[in-house]
Amino acid sequence: MMQVPLTQLSDQIAMIDNGLLTTDGFGATYVVQGDQVALIETGTSLTAEATLAGLQQLGIDPDAVEHILLTHVHMDHSGGAGILAQHLPNAKVYLHSLTAAHLAEPSKLMRSVERAVGPMWQVYGTMQPIAAERIVAAEHLSLNLGKEIVLEAVPTPGHSPDHLAFWEAHSGTLWAGDSIGILMSSYNLNMPVTPPPAFNLADQLQAFQTLANYPIRQLLPSHFGPTVAPPALAIEEMHERLVKIVRDVRDNLHAAELPVEAIVERALPTKEPVSPALNLVLWGNLAMSVHGLKLFFDRNPQAVELI
């Protein structure tokens, strides 16, 4: 079986670099071990092999994984759940009830994601349906894994209506999903992510306030890994980056044509040359984010006063 980059963050928490969107250092599947084993995030169907390889490297039997937690339904977070559920026969899959039905019948979600991500669709894979009896509503989750590890859901809508972060008080760890944006620690490249069709600015601003109130000692975004800056500063920086791109889109709403490329250029976290795969991730996510903000303002014109 393939060897994958694996980082042991503590005795109980490991991070598998699942190679999301064919890019190292972009997609994390977290493995949490108490008396029971939980995964947080699955990546796409194309990353399932890497996740299974990481579990093997950790010496974890597939039958030992009892829980697969998803921060939200977007395919770069939930797309691998169906394949993993086939290989991890004892695992329940946890997702907000707003979108849990998409795991059992994913075709509508896949069409929506294809429209949203544009040229990135080629690296998003597919989705396998999951039996309804294996799907659990996650918004009120308090999951005791044993050994003082309790995973608690923290509603953080904004990026998507169903978004949840997961909090573990004993270690002070918060799995942020996409609730504060993309923070690629391997490259020290950070940027907001505000995708169509359901990004909500008011909720996103509230999510920053919600997370700022937690005594976080280890902040783990799904993209990717422990933040370089201390958690409180990382949250503050990502709030500032969001405000910057929101104002840029807002100030160009009355243009004959929204200058997407120019806004993306201004929001890029680096002007240095990067690999083609990483360039696709940076440009693709930022262009998608600009379109998400435009759609939000079109639907909520009064929201220009929020920033």
Coordinates of C-alpha atoms in Angstrom, one line a residue:
M1 CA 0.0 0.0 0.0
M2 CA 1.1 3.6 -0.7
Q3 CA 3.0 5.6 1.9
V4 CA 1.5 8.9 2.9
P5 CA 2.8 11.9 4.8
L6 CA 1.7 11.4 8.4
T7 CA 2.2 13.8 11.4
Q8 CA 1.7 12.8 15.0
L9 CA 0.3 16.0 16.7
S10 CA -0.1 14.4 20.1
D11 CA -0.5 10.9 21.6
Q12 CA -4.1 11.0 20.6
I13 CA -4.2 13.1 17.4
A14 CA -2.6 12.3 14.1
M15 CA -2.9 14.1 10.7
I16 CA -2.9 12.3 7.4
D17 CA -2.0 14.4 4.3
N18 CA -4.6 13.0 2.0
G19 CA -3.3 14.6 -1.2
L20 CA -6.5 16.6 -1.7
L21 CA -6.9 18.1 -5.2
T22 CA -3.6 16.4 -6.1
T23 CA -1.7 18.9 -3.9
D24 CA 0.5 18.0 -0.9
G25 CA -0.2 20.1 2.2
F26 CA -3.8 21.0 1.3
G27 CA -6.1 18.4 2.6
A28 CA -6.0 16.8 6.1
T29 CA -7.8 13.9 7.5
Y30 CA -7.4 13.9 11.3
V31 CA -7.3 10.7 13.3
V32 CA -8.4 10.9 17.0
Q33 CA -7.7 8.0 19.3
G34 CA -9.2 7.4 22.7
D35 CA -10.7 4.0 23.6
Q36 CA -12.5 4.5 20.3
V37 CA -11.2 5.9 17.0
A38 CA -12.7 8.8 15.0
L39 CA -11.7 10.4 11.7
I40 CA -12.4 14.1 11.1
E41 CA -12.8 14.9 7.4
T42 CA -12.5 12.5 4.5
G43 CA -11.4 14.6 1.5
T44 CA -12.7 13.5 -1.8
S45 CA -13.2 10.0 -3.2
L46 CA -9.8 10.4 -4.8
T47 CA -8.2 10.7 -1.3
A48 CA -9.7 7.6 0.3
E49 CA -6.8 5.4 -0.6
A50 CA -4.4 7.8 1.1
T51 CA -6.6 7.9 4.2
L52 CA -6.7 4.1 4.4
A53 CA -2.9 3.9 3.9
G54 CA -2.5 6.4 6.7
L55 CA -4.6 4.3 9.1
Q56 CA -2.5 1.3 8.2
Q57 CA 0.7 3.2 8.9
L58 CA -0.8 4.1 12.3
G59 CA -1.5 0.5 13.0
I60 CA -5.2 1.0 13.2
D61 CA -7.4 -1.8 12.0
P62 CA -10.3 -0.8 9.7
D63 CA -12.8 -2.4 12.1
A64 CA -11.6 -0.1 14.9
V65 CA -12.7 3.1 13.3
E66 CA -16.2 3.8 14.7
H67 CA -16.8 7.4 13.8
I68 CA -16.3 9.6 10.7
L69 CA -17.0 13.3 11.5
L70 CA -17.6 15.8 8.6
T71 CA -17.5 19.5 9.2
H72 CA -19.8 20.2 6.2
V73 CA -21.1 18.6 3.1
H74 CA -18.8 20.2 0.5
M75 CA -17.2 17.4 -1.5
D76 CA -13.6 18.2 -0.6
H77 CA -14.6 17.3 3.0
S78 CA -17.4 14.7 2.6
G79 CA -16.7 13.2 -0.8
G80 CA -14.6 10.3 0.5
A81 CA -17.1 9.3 3.1
G82 CA -18.9 6.7 1.0
I83 CA -15.8 4.8 0.0
L84 CA -14.3 5.0 3.5
A85 CA -17.6 3.7 4.9
Q86 CA -17.2 0.7 2.6
H87 CA -13.8 -0.1 4.0
L88 CA -14.5 0.9 7.7
P89 CA -17.6 -1.3 8.3
N90 CA -18.2 -0.3 11.9
A91 CA -18.1 3.5 11.3
K92 CA -21.0 5.8 11.6
V93 CA -20.8 9.1 9.6
Y94 CA -21.7 12.4 11.3
L95 CA -22.9 15.5 9.4
H96 CA -25.4 18.3 10.1
S97 CA -29.0 17.3 9.5
L98 CA -29.4 20.1 7.1
T99 CA -27.4 18.3 4.5
A100 CA -27.1 14.7 5.8
A101 CA -29.5 13.4 3.1
H102 CA -26.9 14.2 0.4
L103 CA -24.7 11.5 1.8
A104 CA -27.4 8.9 1.1
E105 CA -28.3 10.4 -2.3
P106 CA -25.3 12.5 -3.6
S107 CA -26.2 13.2 -7.2
K108 CA -27.8 16.7 -6.6
L109 CA -24.8 17.7 -4.5
M110 CA -22.4 16.6 -7.2
R111 CA -24.1 18.7 -9.8
S112 CA -24.0 21.7 -7.5
V113 CA -20.3 21.3 -6.7
E114 CA -19.5 20.9 -10.4
R115 CA -21.1 24.3 -11.1
A116 CA -19.4 25.9 -8.1
V117 CA -15.8 24.8 -8.5
G118 CA -15.4 25.2 -12.3
P119 CA -12.1 24.0 -13.6
M120 CA -11.3 22.3 -10.3
W121 CA -14.0 19.7 -10.9
Q122 CA -11.6 17.4 -12.6
V123 CA -9.9 16.7 -9.2
Y124 CA -13.1 16.3 -7.1
G125 CA -13.8 12.7 -8.0
T126 CA -17.3 11.2 -7.3
M127 CA -19.4 10.2 -4.3
Q128 CA -20.7 6.8 -3.2
P129 CA -24.0 6.7 -1.3
I130 CA -24.1 5.8 2.3
A131 CA -26.8 3.7 3.9
A132 CA -29.2 6.0 5.8
E133 CA -28.9 4.0 9.0
R134 CA -25.1 4.8 9.2
I135 CA -25.6 8.6 9.0
V136 CA -26.0 10.5 12.3
A137 CA -27.0 14.2 12.8
A138 CA -24.0 16.0 14.2
E139 CA -25.2 19.5 15.2
H140 CA -25.7 18.5 18.9
L141 CA -22.8 16.0 19.0
S142 CA -21.0 15.3 22.2
L143 CA -19.0 12.2 21.4
N144 CA -17.0 10.5 24.2
L145 CA -14.1 8.5 22.8
G146 CA -12.7 7.6 26.2
K147 CA -9.4 8.7 27.7
E148 CA -10.9 12.1 28.5
I149 CA -11.5 12.9 24.8
V150 CA -14.9 14.3 24.1
L151 CA -15.6 15.8 20.7
E152 CA -18.3 18.5 20.7
A153 CA -19.9 20.1 17.7
V154 CA -19.7 23.9 17.5
P155 CA -22.1 25.4 14.9
T156 CA -20.2 27.8 12.7
P157 CA -22.4 28.6 9.7
G158 CA -21.2 31.1 7.1
H159 CA -18.9 29.2 4.8
S160 CA -21.9 26.9 4.4
P161 CA -25.2 26.7 6.4
D162 CA -24.4 23.3 7.8
H163 CA -20.8 24.1 8.9
L164 CA -19.6 22.6 12.2
A165 CA -16.3 22.9 14.0
F166 CA -15.4 20.3 16.5
W167 CA -14.0 21.1 20.0
E168 CA -12.0 18.9 22.4
A169 CA -11.7 20.7 25.7
H170 CA -9.1 18.5 27.5
S171 CA -6.4 19.2 24.9
G172 CA -7.8 22.6 23.8
T173 CA -8.0 21.5 20.2
L174 CA -10.4 22.9 17.7
W175 CA -10.9 21.3 14.3
A176 CA -12.0 24.4 12.3
G177 CA -13.0 22.9 8.9
D178 CA -13.4 25.9 6.6
S179 CA -14.9 28.1 9.3
I180 CA -12.0 30.6 9.3
G181 CA -10.7 30.0 5.7
I182 CA -7.7 28.2 4.2
L183 CA -4.5 28.2 6.2
M184 CA -1.9 26.1 4.4
S185 CA 0.7 25.7 7.1
S186 CA 3.1 23.8 4.9
Y187 CA 3.4 26.9 2.6
N188 CA 2.4 29.6 5.1
L189 CA -0.3 30.6 2.5
N190 CA -3.6 31.8 4.0
M191 CA -6.8 33.0 2.2
P192 CA -10.5 33.3 2.7
V193 CA -13.0 30.9 1.1
T194 CA -16.5 32.1 0.5
P195 CA -18.1 29.6 -2.0
P196 CA -21.4 29.7 -3.8
P197 CA -24.2 29.0 -3.6
A198 CA -24.8 29.4 0.2
F199 CA -22.1 31.6 1.7
N200 CA -23.5 34.0 4.2
L201 CA -21.4 37.0 5.3
A202 CA -23.4 37.8 8.5
D203 CA -23.1 34.2 9.7
Q204 CA -19.4 34.1 8.8
L205 CA -18.6 37.2 10.8
Q206 CA -20.5 35.6 13.8
A207 CA -18.5 32.4 13.3
F208 CA -15.3 34.4 13.9
Q209 CA -16.7 35.8 17.1
T210 CA -17.9 32.4 18.3
L211 CA -14.5 30.8 17.8
A212 CA -12.6 33.7 19.4
N213 CA -14.4 32.9 22.6
Y214 CA -12.9 29.4 22.9
P215 CA -9.6 28.9 24.8
I216 CA -8.0 27.2 21.8
R217 CA -4.5 25.8 22.2
Q218 CA -4.3 23.9 19.0
L219 CA -6.2 25.2 15.9
L220 CA -6.6 22.6 13.1
P221 CA -8.1 23.8 9.8
S222 CA -8.9 21.1 7.3
H223 CA -6.7 23.1 4.8
F224 CA -4.2 22.4 6.4
G225 CA -2.6 21.4 9.7
P226 CA -1.8 23.3 12.9
T227 CA -1.7 27.0 12.3
V228 CA 1.6 28.8 12.1
A229 CA 0.4 31.7 14.2
P230 CA -1.1 31.2 17.7
P231 CA -4.8 30.3 17.4
A232 CA -6.2 33.7 18.5
L233 CA -3.9 35.6 16.1
A234 CA -4.7 33.2 13.2
I235 CA -8.4 33.8 13.7
E236 CA -7.8 37.5 13.7
E237 CA -5.7 37.4 10.6
M238 CA -8.3 35.4 8.7
H239 CA -11.0 37.8 9.7
E240 CA -8.9 40.6 8.3
R241 CA -8.4 38.7 5.0
L242 CA -12.1 38.1 4.7
V243 CA -12.9 41.8 5.2
K244 CA -10.4 42.7 2.6
I245 CA -11.8 40.5 -0.2
V246 CA -15.4 41.3 0.8
R247 CA -14.7 45.1 0.5
D248 CA -13.0 44.5 -2.9
V249 CA -16.0 42.7 -4.3
R250 CA -18.4 45.2 -2.7
D251 CA -16.6 48.1 -4.2
N252 CA -16.8 46.6 -7.7
L253 CA -20.5 45.5 -7.7
H254 CA -21.5 48.3 -10.0
A255 CA -18.9 47.6 -12.6
A256 CA -20.3 46.5 -16.0
E257 CA -18.5 43.2 -15.4
L258 CA -17.0 42.1 -12.1
P259 CA -13.2 42.1 -12.5
V260 CA -12.7 38.6 -11.1
E261 CA -9.1 38.2 -12.1
A262 CA -8.1 41.5 -10.7
I263 CA -9.7 40.8 -7.4
V264 CA -8.1 37.3 -7.3
E265 CA -4.7 38.9 -8.0
R266 CA -5.1 41.3 -5.1
A267 CA -6.2 38.5 -2.7
L268 CA -3.5 35.9 -3.6
P269 CA -1.4 35.1 -0.6
T270 CA 1.8 35.0 -2.6
K271 CA 3.0 36.5 -5.9
E272 CA 5.8 33.9 -6.1
P273 CA 5.6 31.1 -8.7
V274 CA 4.0 27.9 -7.4
S275 CA 3.5 24.5 -8.8
P276 CA 0.6 24.0 -11.4
A277 CA -1.4 22.0 -8.9
L278 CA -1.0 24.6 -6.1
N279 CA -1.7 27.4 -8.6
L280 CA -5.0 25.6 -9.5
V281 CA -5.9 25.5 -5.8
L282 CA -5.1 29.2 -5.1
W283 CA -6.7 30.6 -8.2
G284 CA -9.6 28.2 -8.2
N285 CA -10.6 28.8 -4.6
L286 CA -10.3 32.5 -4.8
A287 CA -12.2 32.8 -8.1
M288 CA -14.9 30.6 -6.6
S289 CA -14.9 32.8 -3.5
V290 CA -15.4 36.0 -5.6
H291 CA -18.4 34.4 -7.3
G292 CA -19.7 33.3 -3.9
L293 CA -19.5 36.9 -2.6
K294 CA -21.1 38.3 -5.7
L295 CA -24.0 35.9 -5.4
F296 CA -24.4 36.7 -1.7
F297 CA -24.6 40.5 -2.4
D298 CA -27.0 40.0 -5.4
R299 CA -29.3 38.1 -3.0
N300 CA -28.7 40.4 0.0
P301 CA -28.0 44.0 -1.3
Q302 CA -28.5 45.5 2.1
A303 CA -25.5 43.4 3.3
V304 CA -23.0 45.9 1.8
E305 CA -23.4 47.6 5.2
L306 CA -22.0 44.7 7.1
I307 CA -18.4 45.5 6.3

